[in-house]
Amino acid sequence: MTTLVDPSTAEVIGTVADATEEEAAAAVGRAAAASPAWRAVAPADRARLLRRFAEVVDSHVEELAAIEVRNAGHTVGNARWEAGNVRDVLHYYAATPERLSGRQIPVPGGVDVTFHEPLGVVGVIVPWNFPLPIAGWGMAPALAAGNTVVLKPAELTPLSTLRLAELALEAGLPEGVLEVLAGTGAVAGWRLVTDERVAKVCFTGSVAVGKRVMAGCAEQVKRVTLELGGKSANIVFADADLERAAAGAPMAVFDNAGQDCCARSRLLVQRSVFDRFLSLLEPAVQAVVVGDPRDPPTQMGPLISEAHRARVAGYLEGVTSVAFRGRAPEGPGWWFPPTVLAPVSPGERVAREEVFGPVLAVIPFEDESEAVAIANDSRYGLSGSIWTENLGRALRVSRAVEAGNLSVNSHSSVRYWTPFGGFKESGLGRELGPDAPEGFTETKNVFISTEAP
Ligand code: NAD
């Protein structure tokens, strides 16, 4: 049994039963039983069902957002976007069934064609920081490609995806096609890794657990995608529009209270403009509205839990470089103010580890090659930003930085119609974008002889 707490008030909001080993196995069994009929649904009918699912989600955006505000402490603005993202991702991949075509390859003596066969049952394991979008990114292309899905939300944040499972049934998806399994990582999550009826695991979470999941999948040569952590760099060159860069930098790391795998938690600033940039950054940080997540103007809410707040605070122990901090409410709830450390050297712990909280490390650099070297001196490679008015430099640095998702003169968030994923220990494989459904299929090659007898 997991007790759920509203992170903004520290009040208990309910309990959720954790699946036992037998219950987890039964959920996989229902998904496996539903698989033959689901893969046989005609493409246009599967598309229609997914569009209907999207429409039902759309008519529940406010309800889903309210659940996420209470259960995860997300600002209501973010939570509405997140629920809307599930709708949009379902709509986007609803176009897949009629377009998941193979190829016809010229060969002598016959015809060669390829098919994208569904895998069967896909396990989607979701972290607590973005319960709804990450659920959607895994389940929508998997379902569209003809797989059934068992989705395991994080222990702390199961409520929104449990509701999604009800909405799927309301939309007409057959029983067993989408199973949502609340439970612990060690029991329910591990069951998805080890159960031979699960053909692929689509995991998002920490590097440590991701490695364990990958090793577990290797036992069965099970397909696996990993979306793991990040320590992304926001690189500001002296020739950038410094006012714009400074205005954008706070929410590039403090959005979702820094609990974002794409958080630009390292801010690399060219030394010649370092002091001026910090003087522009300070008022921008102090202007971040931190408070009641139910209040629409609020930009940043609390951290997810008391234990996580203690972990984030641990990164500031013995640190003397706190340059300035924003404000945060006093009293109940897991509040932590936006915090800027400067100057930080690239070797410091806070510049190397994923804090997953509202802590920004500002690091000076001399020139372009040093900026690239510092940015790449990380085991992670998920996202990042480059601020410069020089087009050649923007392209050179974009090609040189080892990360899967970069933006120039912006901090664009993830777009569901473009590919998303990490270099190095930030992950394996890509989600989203036009090719994601193929990642939930096996390519089958068939040769048909046309030789006359
Ligand atoms: P976590 O790794 O602790 O847990 C993630 C999920 O894995 C949870 O559902 C958990 O129950 C499950 N799990 C735990 N142990 C397991 C096991 N042995 N077998 C199977 N499943 C298991 O991560 P978290 O603390 O929930 O999330 C934060 C992390 O997620 C951060 O590192 C963050 O960067 C990362 N993240 C990455 C992305 C991305 O797309 N790259 C997106 C969001 C979060």
CSV table of N, CA, C and O in Angstrom, one decimal, residues 273-319:
chain,number,residue,atom,x,y,z
A,273,VAL,N,31.3,38.2,-20.8
A,273,VAL,CA,30.0,38.8,-20.5
A,273,VAL,C,29.4,38.1,-19.2
A,273,VAL,O,28.2,38.3,-18.9
A,274,PHE,N,30.3,37.5,-18.5
A,274,PHE,CA,29.8,36.7,-17.3
A,274,PHE,C,29.1,37.6,-16.3
A,274,PHE,O,27.9,37.3,-15.9
A,275,ASP,N,29.7,38.7,-15.9
A,275,ASP,CA,29.2,39.5,-14.8
A,275,ASP,C,27.9,40.2,-15.3
A,275,ASP,O,26.9,40.3,-14.6
A,276,ARG,N,27.9,40.7,-16.5
A,276,ARG,CA,26.8,41.4,-17.1
A,276,ARG,C,25.6,40.4,-17.2
A,276,ARG,O,24.4,40.7,-16.8
A,277,PHE,N,25.9,39.1,-17.6
A,277,PHE,CA,24.8,38.1,-17.7
A,277,PHE,C,24.2,37.8,-16.4
A,277,PHE,O,23.0,37.7,-16.2
A,278,LEU,N,25.0,37.7,-15.3
A,278,LEU,CA,24.5,37.4,-14.0
A,278,LEU,C,23.6,38.5,-13.5
A,278,LEU,O,22.6,38.3,-12.9
A,279,SER,N,24.0,39.8,-13.9
A,279,SER,CA,23.2,40.9,-13.4
A,279,SER,C,21.8,40.9,-14.1
A,279,SER,O,20.8,41.4,-13.6
A,280,LEU,N,21.8,40.3,-15.3
A,280,LEU,CA,20.5,40.2,-16.0
A,280,LEU,C,19.7,39.0,-15.5
A,280,LEU,O,18.4,39.0,-15.5
A,281,LEU,N,20.4,38.0,-15.1
A,281,LEU,CA,19.8,36.7,-14.7
A,281,LEU,C,19.1,36.9,-13.3
A,281,LEU,O,18.0,36.4,-13.1
A,282,GLU,N,19.7,37.7,-12.4
A,282,GLU,CA,19.2,37.8,-11.0
A,282,GLU,C,17.7,38.2,-11.0
A,282,GLU,O,16.9,37.6,-10.4
A,283,PRO,N,17.4,39.4,-11.6
A,283,PRO,CA,16.0,39.8,-11.5
A,283,PRO,C,15.1,38.7,-12.2
A,283,PRO,O,13.9,38.6,-11.8
A,284,ALA,N,15.6,38.1,-13.2
A,284,ALA,CA,14.7,37.1,-13.9
A,284,ALA,C,14.4,35.9,-13.0
A,284,ALA,O,13.3,35.4,-13.0
A,285,VAL,N,15.4,35.5,-12.2
A,285,VAL,CA,15.2,34.4,-11.2
A,285,VAL,C,14.2,34.9,-10.1
A,285,VAL,O,13.3,34.1,-9.7
A,286,GLN,N,14.5,36.1,-9.7
A,286,GLN,CA,13.6,36.6,-8.6
A,286,GLN,C,12.2,36.8,-9.0
A,286,GLN,O,11.3,36.8,-8.2
A,287,ALA,N,12.0,36.9,-10.3
A,287,ALA,CA,10.6,37.1,-10.8
A,287,ALA,C,9.8,35.8,-11.0
A,287,ALA,O,8.6,35.8,-11.2
A,288,VAL,N,10.5,34.7,-10.8
A,288,VAL,CA,9.8,33.4,-11.0
A,288,VAL,C,8.8,33.3,-9.9
A,288,VAL,O,9.1,33.4,-8.7
A,289,VAL,N,7.5,33.0,-10.3
A,289,VAL,CA,6.4,32.9,-9.3
A,289,VAL,C,6.4,31.5,-8.8
A,289,VAL,O,6.0,30.6,-9.5
A,290,VAL,N,6.7,31.4,-7.5
A,290,VAL,CA,6.7,30.1,-6.8
A,290,VAL,C,5.6,30.1,-5.8
A,290,VAL,O,5.6,31.0,-5.0
A,291,GLY,N,4.7,29.1,-5.9
A,291,GLY,CA,3.6,29.1,-4.9
A,291,GLY,C,2.6,28.1,-5.2
A,291,GLY,O,2.9,27.1,-5.9
A,292,ASP,N,1.4,28.3,-4.8
A,292,ASP,CA,0.2,27.4,-4.9
A,292,ASP,C,0.1,26.9,-6.3
A,292,ASP,O,-0.2,27.8,-7.2
A,293,PRO,N,0.3,25.7,-6.6
A,293,PRO,CA,0.2,25.2,-8.0
A,293,PRO,C,-1.2,25.3,-8.6
A,293,PRO,O,-1.3,25.3,-9.8
A,294,ARG,N,-2.2,25.5,-7.8
A,294,ARG,CA,-3.6,25.7,-8.3
A,294,ARG,C,-3.8,27.1,-8.8
A,294,ARG,O,-4.8,27.3,-9.5
A,295,ASP,N,-2.9,28.0,-8.5
A,295,ASP,CA,-3.1,29.4,-8.9
A,295,ASP,C,-2.5,29.5,-10.4
A,295,ASP,O,-1.3,29.3,-10.6
A,296,PRO,N,-3.3,29.9,-11.4
A,296,PRO,CA,-2.8,29.9,-12.7
A,296,PRO,C,-1.5,30.7,-13.0
A,296,PRO,O,-0.7,30.2,-13.8
A,297,PRO,N,-1.3,31.8,-12.3
A,297,PRO,CA,0.0,32.5,-12.6
A,297,PRO,C,1.2,31.8,-12.1
A,297,PRO,O,2.4,32.2,-12.4
A,298,THR,N,1.1,30.8,-11.2
A,298,THR,CA,2.2,30.2,-10.6
A,298,THR,C,3.1,29.5,-11.7
A,298,THR,O,2.5,28.8,-12.5
A,299,GLN,N,4.4,29.7,-11.6
A,299,GLN,CA,5.3,29.1,-12.6
A,299,GLN,C,6.0,27.9,-12.0
A,299,GLN,O,6.5,27.0,-12.8
A,300,MET,N,6.2,27.8,-10.7
A,300,MET,CA,6.9,26.7,-10.1
A,300,MET,C,6.2,26.2,-8.8
A,300,MET,O,5.9,27.1,-8.0
A,301,GLY,N,6.0,25.0,-8.7
A,301,GLY,CA,5.4,24.4,-7.5
A,301,GLY,C,6.5,23.7,-6.6
A,301,GLY,O,7.7,24.1,-6.7
A,302,PRO,N,6.0,22.8,-5.8
A,302,PRO,CA,7.0,22.2,-4.8
A,302,PRO,C,7.7,21.0,-5.5
A,302,PRO,O,7.4,20.6,-6.6
A,303,LEU,N,8.6,20.4,-4.7
A,303,LEU,CA,9.3,19.2,-5.1
A,303,LEU,C,8.3,18.0,-4.8
A,303,LEU,O,7.3,18.2,-4.1
A,304,ILE,N,8.6,16.9,-5.3
A,304,ILE,CA,7.7,15.7,-5.2
A,304,ILE,C,7.5,15.2,-3.8
A,304,ILE,O,6.4,14.7,-3.5
A,305,SER,N,8.5,15.2,-3.0
A,305,SER,CA,8.4,14.5,-1.7
A,305,SER,C,9.4,15.1,-0.7
A,305,SER,O,10.3,15.7,-1.1
A,306,GLU,N,9.1,14.7,0.6
A,306,GLU,CA,10.1,15.2,1.6
A,306,GLU,C,11.5,14.6,1.4
A,306,GLU,O,12.5,15.3,1.5
A,307,ALA,N,11.5,13.3,1.0
A,307,ALA,CA,12.8,12.6,0.8
A,307,ALA,C,13.5,13.3,-0.3
A,307,ALA,O,14.7,13.5,-0.3
A,308,HIS,N,12.8,13.6,-1.4
A,308,HIS,CA,13.5,14.2,-2.5
A,308,HIS,C,14.0,15.6,-2.2
A,308,HIS,O,15.1,16.0,-2.6
A,309,ARG,N,13.2,16.4,-1.4
A,309,ARG,CA,13.7,17.7,-1.0
A,309,ARG,C,15.0,17.6,-0.2
A,309,ARG,O,15.9,18.4,-0.4
A,310,ALA,N,15.1,16.6,0.7
A,310,ALA,CA,16.3,16.4,1.5
A,310,ALA,C,17.5,16.0,0.5
A,310,ALA,O,18.6,16.5,0.7
A,311,ARG,N,17.2,15.3,-0.5
A,311,ARG,CA,18.2,14.9,-1.5
A,311,ARG,C,18.7,16.1,-2.2
A,311,ARG,O,19.9,16.3,-2.4
A,312,VAL,N,17.8,17.0,-2.7
A,312,VAL,CA,18.2,18.2,-3.4
A,312,VAL,C,19.0,19.1,-2.4
A,312,VAL,O,20.0,19.6,-2.8
A,313,ALA,N,18.5,19.3,-1.2
A,313,ALA,CA,19.2,20.1,-0.3
A,313,ALA,C,20.6,19.6,0.0
A,313,ALA,O,21.5,20.4,0.2
A,314,GLY,N,20.8,18.3,-0.1
A,314,GLY,CA,22.1,17.7,0.2
A,314,GLY,C,23.1,18.3,-0.8
A,314,GLY,O,24.3,18.3,-0.5
A,315,TYR,N,22.7,18.7,-2.0
A,315,TYR,CA,23.7,19.2,-3.0
A,315,TYR,C,24.2,20.5,-2.6
A,315,TYR,O,25.2,21.0,-3.1
A,316,LEU,N,23.6,21.2,-1.6
A,316,LEU,CA,24.0,22.6,-1.3
A,316,LEU,C,24.9,22.5,0.0
A,316,LEU,O,25.5,23.5,0.4
A,317,GLU,N,25.0,21.3,0.6
A,317,GLU,CA,25.8,21.2,1.8
A,317,GLU,C,27.3,21.5,1.5
A,317,GLU,O,27.8,20.9,0.6
A,318,GLY,N,27.9,22.5,2.2
A,318,GLY,CA,29.3,22.8,2.0
A,318,GLY,C,29.5,23.6,0.8
A,318,GLY,O,30.7,24.0,0.5
A,319,VAL,N,28.5,24.0,0.1
A,319,VAL,CA,28.7,24.8,-1.1
A,319,VAL,C,28.7,26.3,-0.7
A,319,VAL,O,27.8,26.7,0.0
